[in-house]
Amino acid sequence: MRVHELAKKLGIQSKEVLAALNDLGVELKSVHSAVGEEDAVRVETSLSSGKVAKKTPEKVAKKTTKAKKKLVSKKKGSEKAPKITAVADTISAPPDEELKPAVSEPEEDGPEPSVDVPELAPEPPAPMSPVEGTVTIQDGITVKGLAENLEMSPSDVMRELMSRGVMANINQSLELDVALSVAEHFGARARRLHADEVLLGDAPSVTTEDLEGRPPVVTIMGHVDHGKTLLLDAIRSTNVADREAGGITQHIGASIVEHAGSRITFIDTPGHEAFTRMRLRGAQVTDIVVLVVAADDGVMPQTVEAIDHARAAAVPIIVAINKIDRPNANVDRVKQQLGEKNLAPESWGGDTVVVEVSAKMKQNLDELLEMLSLTAEMQELTASPRVPARGTVLEAQLDRQRGPVATLIVQEGTLRVGDNLVAGMESGKVRAMIDDRGSQLKESGPSMAIEVLGLGGVPEAGENFQVVEAATLARKVSEIRQERQRQESLAAGSRLTLDDLHAQLRSADRVDMPVLIKADAQGSVEVLKDSLLKLSGDKVKVEVIHAAPGGVTESDVLLASASNAIVVGFNVRPERGVADIAVREGVDLRLYTIIYQLIDEFKQAMLGKLKPEYRETALGVAEVRDTFRIPKVGSIAGCYITEGKMGRDAGVRLVRDSVIIFEGKVGSLRRFKEDVPEVQQGFECGISIANFNDVKIGDIIEAFKLEELEAVL
């Protein structure tokens, strides 16, 4: 399109188009020069308002001129033209003021304002309908690409950009924040598509013919020590509970059980309240929740917590009332408590499956498994085993002999030995797969939980994993994610410097306690970090300067020494010689195998860093009525006790004209030249104040007692 053609299209002069192009930075010499599509859209956008302003007065002038001519015709020949008279009558019906602008037009400079004929004003553009659904926007998206994602014209996007002061052509890349803002302006729910997601591409399409039935994934939840691990132990006839320190499950474990020709995958989540995040991770991958409630304890805080997590994940709940073999078991009370939590049993008219079991006596376990199978059958669980494997990292840890070990649950596809894998920020090749009984596998299908060896590092528990075609692609995705996390950490200012730390430690109002955490698994690291951070209060703040899986190394101790931090190790040991280095550096190194002992002892350590607080109790008030000076003793104040009592062990405060002059201890307390332990109200006595002799008549001596309070965070 040439300049004159664009001018004709817009209904304005060619020179105005040339001027507008020059203003936009497009240098054209003549009206015959060619105009690009992008530049034409920009000119049209910038001149759209001016176009109406210029054309409207012209139309108004023509119409008012015609009206003027009709009026003249009426005056000159109304008899010869009755039809025109009728038209003139119609025109003259409105008030005279409406025609005055047309008569006075020659006296005005420039075109008449468009407001004189409001019916000719341009209609406002129709509002844009909001974009439905979620659009993905990646780094470096172009104007054209953004318009295609939003399913709208590039000119509309460019118009919005120009209103924001952004001049961009149709093929120009946009900053991510600008693109997201424009998308939200048009009503779209925009989601950032990171570079690693672009490399991985969309998930492969799955047809109905590809879907096959899969085993259910069952998560066992409940309060601490209600017998969850023992129940799973009884179901799978293993001895897991004996291996757990203190009888408390320290990691998410997964196992597969055969029942009536079908398989069920069980996930055992820890029951202690500190493992909330680990339990929540289990709920994200599960199909059914078995809520274990002890018949003698009933519904407890962690039971309610587990119920909330299961409901948030929209997962069906089957209740297993355990320990029914105990003499103090009260099943009806438990059912009543469940009803109060909207889990009314079927036997009571509700819709919650409740099975009474005894893990110790292995009672009613078949009934529980039957209920699980029926519930899974109702859900019609399916997955495709023919696509590249995808799933979730349940747990990961650093093994000294085997390296990084990740417990994965396959949710889609089939995972095979030799597959290239991306798990969170880590990548690698599957070197070996081991099931819950220690057998090595060559492949694992949907709903299978296995340990995988071969990753380059320890992934975050709860991260997704997927198989990719090439090892180079896996490494590239891993590098992009690691760099993104580094940039986000820098942007958030989470890096703790020694200057910041020392400045905080010097603060009188708040004590900071830096901590370095090492644990045997990534899930334990997360839980410890969350638990210790929750101990922070108004007076003590926990700063986690480093947290990672693995043993305590020399570099950990040196970092703790430089940061004045406490090193906390959970289920790990220091490397050879590291304990001696900790002693030499004066680093407090604490090692634990039971998490609640760690939290309790750490809380006491935090309390020890607080300044002691005291509560003052008023004992009495004495008025100084005379003073005496005794050699080798000093000044003695002759006093009258007006309130309470004065004790020899009390603290005293000398007040003069409502101003505190001195605060100290009683030096001596006498009555009739005899030392006495205390003097009651209404009696006179002699008082000396230790290390103070400037007592005057009229002074007030207040006696008080300080009681040290128990420190709180």
XYZ file of C-alpha atoms in Angstrom:
713
model
C 0.000 0.000 0.000
C 1.248 3.475 -0.937
C 0.889 6.703 1.035
C -1.831 8.175 -1.172
C -3.806 4.937 -1.057
C -3.638 4.920 2.732
C -4.706 8.583 2.811
C -7.669 7.791 0.579
C -8.620 4.904 2.822
C -8.463 7.119 5.897
C -10.241 10.012 4.152
C -7.496 12.550 4.866
C -4.811 14.300 2.854
C -1.663 12.468 1.842
C 0.587 15.043 3.477
C -1.060 14.348 6.826
C -0.213 10.671 6.445
C 3.390 11.590 5.558
C 3.628 13.809 8.638
C 2.229 11.069 10.867
C 4.718 8.556 9.472
C 7.594 10.944 10.113
C 6.390 11.396 13.698
C 6.493 7.619 14.098
C 10.070 7.511 12.824
C 9.258 6.250 9.308
C 11.052 8.455 6.759
C 9.224 8.509 3.374
C 9.928 10.985 0.570
C 6.701 11.132 -1.443
C 3.064 10.142 -1.485
C 3.947 7.347 -3.902
C 6.241 5.640 -1.395
C 5.197 2.219 -0.139
C 3.968 1.782 3.457
C 4.472 -1.498 5.340
C 1.551 -3.306 6.954
C 2.821 -2.663 10.472
C 3.403 1.040 9.795
C -0.051 1.351 8.240
C -1.631 -0.089 11.376
C 0.367 2.298 13.563
C -0.676 5.320 11.471
C -4.295 4.231 11.493
C -4.173 3.841 15.262
C -2.525 7.212 15.889
C -4.834 9.119 13.508
C -8.088 7.395 14.409
C -9.158 10.121 16.835
C -7.934 12.936 14.571
C -9.776 11.481 11.583
C -13.150 11.918 13.250
C -12.351 15.430 14.422
C -11.458 16.553 10.900
C -14.276 14.887 8.950
C -17.167 15.596 11.272
C -17.069 19.433 11.002
C -17.034 19.094 7.199
C -20.254 17.077 7.261
C -21.802 19.460 9.713
C -20.993 22.436 7.510
C -22.584 20.778 4.486
C -25.733 19.915 6.361
C -26.131 23.342 7.902
C -25.543 24.937 4.488
C -28.318 22.795 3.008
C -30.595 23.803 5.832
C -29.797 27.451 5.127
C -30.617 27.062 1.424
C -33.934 25.406 2.254
C -34.873 28.274 4.511
C -34.127 30.788 1.737
C -36.254 28.788 -0.685
C -39.125 28.959 1.733
C -39.012 32.734 1.933
C -38.779 33.316 -1.835
C -41.268 30.824 -3.254
C -43.350 29.122 -0.706
C -46.453 29.258 -2.944
C -44.798 27.507 -5.877
C -43.252 24.794 -3.795
C -45.637 23.536 -1.133
C -43.670 20.358 -0.643
C -40.580 22.341 0.218
C -42.726 24.414 2.559
C -43.611 21.227 4.381
C -39.961 20.352 4.662
C -39.178 23.868 5.813
C -41.888 23.614 8.433
C -40.375 20.392 9.661
C -36.942 21.934 9.886
C -38.173 25.086 11.592
C -39.986 23.130 14.294
C -37.032 23.046 16.738
C -36.061 26.257 18.592
C -34.290 29.009 16.675
C -31.101 28.497 18.660
C -30.524 25.245 16.832
C -30.198 27.042 13.469
C -28.152 29.993 14.625
C -24.781 28.292 14.217
C -25.586 27.645 10.544
C -26.475 31.303 9.924
C -23.469 32.666 11.773
C -21.036 30.165 10.257
C -19.259 32.666 7.907
C -18.395 34.870 10.915
C -16.514 32.071 12.709
C -12.947 31.009 12.100
C -12.425 27.360 11.231
C -14.955 24.562 11.069
C -17.934 24.505 13.341
C -17.587 22.215 16.426
C -19.094 18.788 16.007
C -21.146 19.186 19.182
C -23.639 21.349 17.255
C -24.974 18.214 15.550
C -24.700 15.508 18.230
C -26.435 12.931 16.048
C -23.357 12.874 13.796
C -20.868 12.162 16.612
C -18.936 8.901 16.065
C -20.113 5.890 18.007
C -17.613 4.611 20.576
C -15.856 1.398 19.575
C -17.520 -1.771 20.764
C -15.902 -3.068 23.964
C -13.564 -6.012 23.539
C -15.034 -9.245 24.802
C -12.814 -10.773 27.504
C -10.542 -13.591 26.442
C -11.696 -16.912 27.839
C -9.422 -19.511 29.385
C -5.734 -19.418 30.259
C -3.084 -18.335 27.774
C 0.591 -19.195 28.032
C 3.169 -16.507 27.354
C 6.839 -17.287 26.958
C 9.937 -15.123 27.143
C 10.528 -13.076 23.984
C 6.995 -13.431 22.604
C 6.259 -11.175 19.602
C 3.279 -8.883 19.102
C 1.946 -11.271 16.474
C 2.435 -14.276 18.765
C 0.666 -12.530 21.639
C -2.241 -11.626 19.364
C -2.514 -15.232 18.184
C -2.516 -16.514 21.774
C -5.245 -14.018 22.647
C -7.128 -14.840 19.401
C -7.424 -11.191 18.414
C -6.139 -8.758 15.811
C -2.509 -7.552 16.030
C -3.791 -3.990 15.604
C -5.777 -4.290 18.848
C -2.668 -5.467 20.679
C -0.553 -2.697 19.119
C -3.177 -0.108 20.058
C -3.028 -1.241 23.689
C 0.774 -1.190 23.616
C 0.772 2.363 22.226
C -1.540 3.471 25.027
C 1.170 2.247 27.392
C 3.893 4.108 25.522
C 5.323 0.956 23.937
C 6.013 1.338 20.205
C 6.471 -2.107 18.684
C 5.924 -3.567 15.240
C 4.173 -6.826 14.601
C 7.347 -8.948 14.704
C 9.027 -7.219 17.635
C 9.622 -9.107 20.883
C 7.994 -7.875 24.070
C 9.200 -7.895 27.629
C 7.494 -10.647 29.569
C 5.946 -8.317 32.158
C 4.461 -6.131 29.408
C 3.017 -9.131 27.563
C 1.486 -10.532 30.761
C -0.032 -7.141 31.601
C -1.548 -6.744 28.121
C -3.026 -10.240 28.284
C -4.592 -9.516 31.659
C -5.973 -6.233 30.265
C -7.943 -8.222 27.691
C -9.343 -10.467 30.427
C -7.099 -13.485 29.909
C -5.645 -15.555 32.728
C -2.016 -15.403 31.677
C 0.571 -17.960 32.753
C 4.263 -17.558 32.164
C 5.730 -20.266 29.966
C 9.341 -20.709 31.000
C 12.111 -21.636 28.625
C 12.363 -25.150 30.037
C 8.657 -25.715 29.395
C 9.150 -24.580 25.809
C 11.956 -27.118 25.395
C 9.905 -29.928 26.915
C 6.835 -29.109 24.830
C 3.293 -30.212 25.504
C 2.396 -33.543 27.023
C 1.754 -36.209 24.380
C -1.878 -36.602 23.414
C -3.600 -39.706 24.736
C -6.587 -41.293 23.038
C -9.278 -43.331 24.714
C -7.894 -46.467 23.065
C -4.535 -45.891 24.796
C -6.034 -45.818 28.296
C -5.836 -48.877 30.511
C -6.894 -49.539 34.070
C -4.285 -48.822 36.719
C -3.870 -49.733 40.403
C -5.127 -47.200 42.949
C -2.629 -45.160 44.939
C -3.661 -45.219 48.589
C -2.237 -42.872 51.207
C -2.390 -43.831 54.877
C -2.896 -40.807 57.127
C -3.652 -40.160 60.762
C -2.378 -38.972 64.126
C 1.034 -39.877 65.489
C 1.239 -43.326 67.099
C -2.228 -44.396 65.950
C -0.707 -47.382 64.173
C -0.455 -46.295 60.533
C 2.892 -47.941 59.832
C 1.925 -51.008 61.851
C -1.256 -51.307 59.800
C 0.683 -51.117 56.552
C 3.222 -53.530 58.028
C 0.431 -55.992 58.727
C -0.989 -55.569 55.230
C 2.267 -56.150 53.403
C 3.695 -58.546 56.051
C 7.000 -56.705 56.399
C 8.772 -55.240 59.361
C 9.039 -51.559 58.595
C 7.923 -50.266 61.986
C 10.845 -51.861 63.805
C 13.318 -50.058 61.554
C 11.920 -46.593 62.200
C 13.595 -44.628 64.989
C 11.250 -44.229 67.919
C 8.518 -46.043 66.022
C 7.789 -42.909 63.997
C 7.980 -42.950 60.200
C 10.705 -40.572 59.106
C 10.132 -40.647 55.325
C 7.354 -41.307 52.874
C 7.541 -44.994 52.065
C 5.727 -46.703 49.215
C 4.804 -50.345 48.749
C 2.644 -52.503 46.483
C 0.186 -55.083 47.811
C -1.563 -57.849 45.846
C -5.221 -58.482 46.718
C -7.720 -60.660 44.870
C -5.675 -60.557 41.690
C -5.269 -56.769 41.659
C -2.575 -54.462 42.968
C -2.808 -51.544 45.393
C 0.001 -49.024 45.875
C 0.287 -47.758 49.454
C 2.018 -44.567 50.572
C 2.759 -44.242 54.278
C 2.950 -40.596 55.368
C 4.492 -39.681 58.738
C 1.995 -38.847 61.435
C 3.840 -36.287 63.552
C 2.558 -32.740 63.096
C 6.004 -31.587 61.958
C 5.597 -33.712 58.839
C 2.608 -31.759 57.534
C 4.296 -30.940 54.262
C 5.292 -34.554 53.666
C 1.740 -35.685 54.337
C 0.391 -33.035 51.970
C 2.741 -34.262 49.227
C 1.280 -37.718 49.661
C -2.244 -36.356 49.219
C -1.277 -34.784 45.883
C -0.625 -38.131 44.211
C -3.177 -40.311 45.929
C -6.497 -41.707 44.764
C -7.851 -42.869 48.131
C -7.012 -41.878 51.706
C -7.137 -44.390 54.538
C -7.606 -42.372 57.711
C -6.321 -44.349 60.696
C -7.914 -43.463 64.049
C -7.044 -45.274 67.270
C -10.099 -46.675 69.025
C -8.722 -45.674 72.436
C -7.542 -42.143 71.509
C -10.189 -40.977 69.064
C -9.941 -38.018 66.701
C -6.810 -35.949 67.423
C -5.366 -32.699 65.957
C -3.357 -34.462 63.257
C -6.440 -36.505 62.392
C -8.340 -33.310 61.629
C -5.347 -32.025 59.687
C -5.302 -35.168 57.559
C -9.040 -34.847 56.903
C -8.562 -31.274 55.683
C -5.719 -32.298 53.364
C -7.734 -35.132 51.859
C -10.752 -32.911 51.299
C -8.610 -30.184 49.753
C -7.314 -32.759 47.276
C -10.886 -34.007 46.615
C -9.846 -37.544 47.565
C -12.318 -40.110 48.970
C -11.699 -41.119 52.590
C -11.987 -44.600 54.090
C -11.683 -44.653 57.887
C -9.838 -47.510 59.594
C -10.558 -47.555 63.334
C -7.443 -49.291 64.641
C -6.554 -50.898 67.984
C -10.027 -52.336 68.557
C -8.331 -55.162 70.487
C -7.446 -52.839 73.376
C -9.609 -53.057 76.508
C -10.251 -49.299 76.606
C -11.286 -49.111 72.942
C -14.459 -47.083 72.357
C -15.526 -47.451 68.725
C -18.861 -45.657 69.164
C -17.134 -42.575 70.577
C -14.794 -42.513 67.585
C -17.741 -42.779 65.182
C -19.461 -39.916 66.971
C -16.326 -37.775 66.646
C -16.112 -38.656 62.953
C -19.716 -37.588 62.495
C -18.859 -34.213 64.009
C -16.223 -33.864 61.263
C -18.803 -34.682 58.545
C -17.531 -38.251 58.189
C -20.644 -40.063 59.351
C -20.240 -43.872 59.001
C -22.492 -45.807 56.629
C -23.819 -47.804 59.582
C -25.082 -44.520 61.042
C -26.742 -43.359 57.844
C -23.728 -41.528 56.447
C -21.683 -42.169 53.338
C -18.226 -42.767 54.841
C -16.799 -46.278 54.699
C -15.590 -47.205 58.207
C -13.740 -50.468 58.875
C -12.870 -51.637 62.396
C -9.418 -53.240 62.331
C -6.605 -54.386 64.564
C -3.185 -54.136 62.972
C -1.627 -55.997 65.873
C -4.041 -58.946 65.633
C -4.371 -58.624 61.805
C -8.133 -58.451 62.224
C -10.476 -57.343 59.377
C -7.583 -56.472 57.033
C -9.220 -58.335 54.136
C -12.371 -56.277 54.609
C -10.308 -53.073 54.441
C -8.604 -54.204 51.228
C -11.981 -55.168 49.755
C -13.357 -51.684 50.485
C -10.300 -50.150 48.830
C -10.777 -52.284 45.718
C -14.473 -51.388 45.478
C -13.777 -47.674 45.882
C -11.067 -47.816 43.215
C -13.426 -49.687 40.887
C -16.012 -46.926 41.275
C -13.398 -44.307 40.330
C -12.504 -46.076 37.052
C -8.818 -45.169 37.325
C -6.996 -45.198 33.983
C -3.662 -44.159 32.486
C -1.738 -44.744 29.289
C 1.379 -46.927 29.605
C 2.475 -46.144 26.021
C 3.618 -42.526 26.469
C 6.900 -41.267 27.991
C 6.747 -41.563 31.757
C 5.633 -38.685 33.973
C 5.069 -38.596 37.700
C 6.032 -37.149 41.064
C 9.077 -37.315 43.326
C 7.880 -38.702 46.663
C 11.239 -38.599 48.419
C 14.904 -38.098 47.608
C 18.092 -38.517 49.556
C 21.842 -38.732 49.123
C 23.159 -42.235 49.776
C 26.879 -42.534 50.507
C 27.227 -45.703 48.460
C 24.631 -45.237 45.715
C 24.594 -41.455 45.298
C 21.320 -39.559 44.786
C 18.325 -41.850 45.281
C 14.811 -40.684 44.409
C 11.545 -42.420 45.245
C 9.226 -41.827 42.301
C 5.632 -42.708 41.601
C 4.771 -43.105 37.921
C 1.456 -41.439 37.094
C 1.511 -41.687 33.297
C 3.455 -43.831 30.846
C 6.154 -46.425 31.498
C 9.568 -45.698 33.013
C 12.412 -47.891 31.756
C 16.047 -48.396 32.652
C 18.114 -46.183 30.342
C 15.495 -43.423 30.038
C 16.711 -39.826 30.179
C 15.008 -38.153 33.097
C 14.327 -34.619 34.333
C 13.185 -34.367 37.967
C 12.775 -30.823 39.190
C 16.143 -29.128 38.785
C 18.042 -32.396 38.421
C 18.599 -34.596 35.396
C 20.187 -37.944 34.626
C 19.685 -41.391 33.163
C 17.858 -44.202 34.942
C 20.624 -46.639 35.906
C 18.525 -48.862 38.132
C 14.981 -49.185 39.473
C 14.219 -50.935 42.756
C 10.790 -51.785 44.147
C 9.665 -51.774 47.769
C 10.987 -55.300 48.357
C 14.450 -54.609 46.991
C 13.987 -56.284 43.607
C 15.492 -54.612 40.545
C 13.059 -53.812 37.741
C 13.539 -53.065 34.055
C 10.356 -51.015 33.690
C 7.599 -49.531 35.834
C 4.088 -48.647 34.703
C 1.406 -46.299 36.055
C 0.850 -46.228 39.838
C 4.168 -47.976 40.457
C 6.396 -46.586 43.212
C 10.115 -47.259 42.794
C 13.528 -46.060 43.867
C 15.535 -44.661 40.954
C 19.320 -44.334 40.733
C 21.146 -42.188 38.205
C 20.137 -38.586 38.833
C 22.893 -36.000 39.011
C 21.614 -34.531 42.265
C 18.903 -34.743 44.911
C 15.598 -33.368 43.558
C 13.061 -31.586 45.721
C 10.402 -33.873 47.136
C 7.079 -33.082 45.502
C 8.647 -32.047 42.168
C 7.396 -33.514 38.909
C 9.550 -35.741 36.741
C 9.316 -36.723 33.093
C 11.230 -38.679 30.495
C 12.817 -36.773 27.584
C 14.331 -37.996 24.341
C 17.960 -36.915 24.704
C 20.397 -36.509 27.573
C 21.441 -33.106 26.198
C 17.841 -31.895 26.409
C 17.574 -33.155 29.992
C 20.757 -31.316 30.980
C 19.620 -28.129 29.232
C 16.282 -28.139 31.046
C 18.060 -28.781 34.343
C 20.477 -25.889 33.768
C 17.648 -23.497 32.875
C 15.732 -24.389 36.031
C 18.789 -24.050 38.253
C 19.599 -20.650 36.754
C 16.009 -19.513 37.209
C 16.051 -20.507 40.860
C 19.335 -18.669 41.334
C 17.903 -15.529 39.751
C 14.740 -15.762 41.841
C 16.796 -16.184 45.005
C 18.871 -13.123 44.162
C 15.786 -11.101 43.308
C 14.143 -12.082 46.587
C 17.214 -11.009 48.533
C 17.286 -14.306 50.420
C 21.069 -14.465 50.557
C 22.251 -13.796 54.124
C 25.481 -11.820 54.516
C 27.678 -11.707 57.582
C 27.177 -7.957 57.882
C 23.398 -8.405 57.996
C 23.702 -11.226 60.495
C 26.019 -9.365 62.851
C 23.862 -6.253 62.668
C 20.847 -8.314 63.668
C 22.707 -9.967 66.537
C 23.572 -6.533 67.907
C 19.893 -5.572 68.004
C 18.637 -5.132 71.545
C 14.984 -5.770 70.705
C 15.381 -9.007 68.806
C 17.773 -11.945 68.877
C 18.494 -13.789 65.653
C 19.534 -17.425 65.727
C 21.240 -18.655 62.538
C 20.888 -22.371 61.847
C 22.507 -24.772 59.399
C 20.456 -27.912 58.656
C 21.728 -31.233 57.299
C 19.502 -34.303 57.021
C 19.387 -37.669 55.330
C 16.609 -36.776 52.887
C 15.284 -33.719 51.124
C 11.854 -34.166 52.665
C 13.362 -34.138 56.152
C 15.290 -30.974 55.271
C 12.065 -29.220 54.290
C 10.233 -30.363 57.397
C 13.056 -29.338 59.741
C 13.314 -25.961 58.084
C 9.578 -25.324 58.385
C 9.435 -26.559 61.987
C 12.330 -24.398 63.165
C 11.089 -21.322 61.329
C 7.741 -21.731 63.100
C 9.561 -21.311 66.427
C 10.376 -17.726 65.484
C 8.542 -15.116 67.509
C 8.711 -11.477 68.446
C 11.921 -11.979 70.421
C 13.788 -14.734 68.597
C 14.061 -15.145 64.854
C 15.451 -18.273 63.214
C 17.633 -17.721 60.146
C 18.296 -20.871 58.105
C 21.583 -19.993 56.414
C 21.935 -23.363 54.675
C 19.827 -26.513 54.387
C 20.671 -29.583 52.313
C 20.631 -33.383 52.427
C 23.853 -35.222 53.260
C 26.313 -35.580 56.112
C 27.878 -32.705 58.039
C 31.032 -31.612 56.211
C 33.973 -29.408 57.103
C 32.613 -26.607 54.932
C 29.327 -26.760 56.880
C 31.177 -26.279 60.164
C 33.286 -23.436 58.784
C 30.182 -21.678 57.462
C 28.498 -22.121 60.833
C 31.590 -20.761 62.584
C 31.653 -17.661 60.400
C 27.913 -17.138 60.873
C 27.784 -18.005 64.582
C 25.232 -20.683 63.694
C 24.078 -23.909 65.296
C 24.514 -27.011 63.128
C 21.544 -29.382 63.279
C 21.958 -32.889 61.861
C 19.042 -35.281 61.486
C 19.758 -38.956 60.799
C 23.262 -38.035 59.586
C 26.756 -38.137 61.047
C 29.674 -35.740 60.615
C 32.411 -36.807 58.259
C 35.736 -37.978 59.668
C 37.442 -35.234 61.648
C 34.536 -32.787 61.349
C 33.499 -33.196 64.995
C 37.000 -32.167 66.104
C 36.853 -29.122 63.836
C 33.507 -28.160 65.386
C 35.032 -28.327 68.874
C 38.029 -26.270 67.762
C 35.822 -23.647 66.111
C 33.384 -23.555 69.026
C 30.439 -24.581 66.829
C 27.395 -26.088 68.533
C 26.850 -29.365 66.633
C 23.637 -31.207 67.498
C 22.718 -34.610 66.051
C 19.293 -36.247 66.329
C 17.336 -39.254 65.104
C 13.901 -38.303 66.493
C 12.484 -35.085 65.142
C 10.336 -34.033 68.099
C 13.362 -34.338 70.408
C 15.240 -32.050 68.041
C 12.449 -29.471 68.084
C 12.052 -29.545 71.878
C 15.782 -29.237 72.569
C 16.181 -26.549 69.942
C 13.374 -24.579 71.534
C 15.182 -24.722 74.873
C 18.373 -23.562 73.176
C 16.482 -20.602 71.749
C 15.040 -19.757 75.143
C 18.570 -19.729 76.564
C 19.559 -16.904 74.231
C 16.876 -14.575 75.557
C 17.626 -11.892 78.098
C 15.887 -12.755 81.386
C 12.690 -10.844 82.066
C 11.534 -9.774 85.513
C 8.226 -8.831 87.053
C 8.297 -6.132 89.714
C 6.122 -6.494 92.804
C 5.630 -3.448 95.038
C 6.281 -4.200 98.743
C 5.944 -0.895 100.544
C 6.564 2.857 100.717
C 8.493 4.795 103.391
C 8.634 8.573 103.899
C 11.984 10.090 105.006
C 11.278 12.345 108.018
C 14.836 12.827 109.315
C 18.423 11.942 108.444
C 21.366 10.874 110.606
C 24.986 10.333 109.778
C 26.846 7.560 111.574
C 30.624 7.204 111.206
C 31.731 4.148 109.201
C 28.093 3.500 108.289
C 26.980 6.529 106.306
C 23.626 8.271 106.093
C 20.653 6.761 107.875
C 17.152 7.811 106.883
C 14.616 8.018 109.681
C 11.481 6.781 107.946
C 7.799 6.145 108.539
C 6.239 3.209 106.657
C 3.142 4.620 104.929
C 2.242 1.578 102.799
C 2.974 -2.138 102.904
C 6.231 -3.137 104.537
C 9.969 -2.604 104.213
C 12.164 -5.715 104.043
C 15.924 -6.046 104.503
C 16.246 -8.092 101.284
C 14.105 -5.760 99.192
C 15.191 -3.599 96.322
C 14.647 0.105 96.933
C 14.094 3.161 94.786
C 14.716 6.680 96.118
C 12.229 9.191 94.673
C 12.590 12.967 95.063
C 9.946 15.314 93.653
C 8.557 12.419 91.561
C 11.978 11.823 90.007
C 13.914 8.598 90.574
C 17.270 9.565 92.090
C 18.740 6.151 92.839
C 17.860 2.476 92.672
C 19.639 -0.167 94.705
C 19.419 -2.492 97.690
C 18.705 -1.972 101.395
C 21.994 -1.636 103.283
C 20.524 -2.015 106.755
C 17.119 -1.912 108.399
C 16.911 -0.989 112.113
C 14.285 -0.358 114.722
C 15.407 0.983 118.106
C 19.052 0.298 117.204
C 18.334 -3.349 116.444
C 18.595 -4.974 113.039
C 15.210 -6.338 111.984
C 14.208 -8.391 108.892
C 11.191 -6.192 108.063
C 9.059 -3.320 109.350
C 5.299 -3.154 108.801
C 3.064 -0.205 107.859
C 2.508 2.382 110.609
C 5.908 1.928 112.266
C 9.091 3.985 112.210
C 12.530 2.622 111.289
C 16.010 3.547 110.166
C 17.015 2.655 106.610
C 20.396 2.876 104.922
C 20.726 2.413 101.169
C 23.765 0.504 99.979
C 26.286 2.710 98.140
C 24.149 5.847 98.495
C 24.335 8.600 101.126
C 22.521 11.601 99.597
C 19.204 11.068 101.373
C 17.135 14.162 102.216
C 14.079 14.864 104.315
C 10.918 14.492 102.230
C 12.332 11.775 99.981
C 10.236 8.691 99.304
C 11.728 5.184 99.489
C 9.847 2.540 97.525
C 10.520 -1.119 98.275
C 10.004 -3.747 95.559
C 10.834 -7.307 94.636
C 11.900 -8.612 91.210
C 10.714 -12.059 90.100
C 12.351 -13.661 87.063
C 9.805 -14.816 84.513
C 9.983 -17.941 82.399
C 11.349 -17.040 78.995
C 8.985 -17.236 76.027
C 9.739 -16.874 72.340
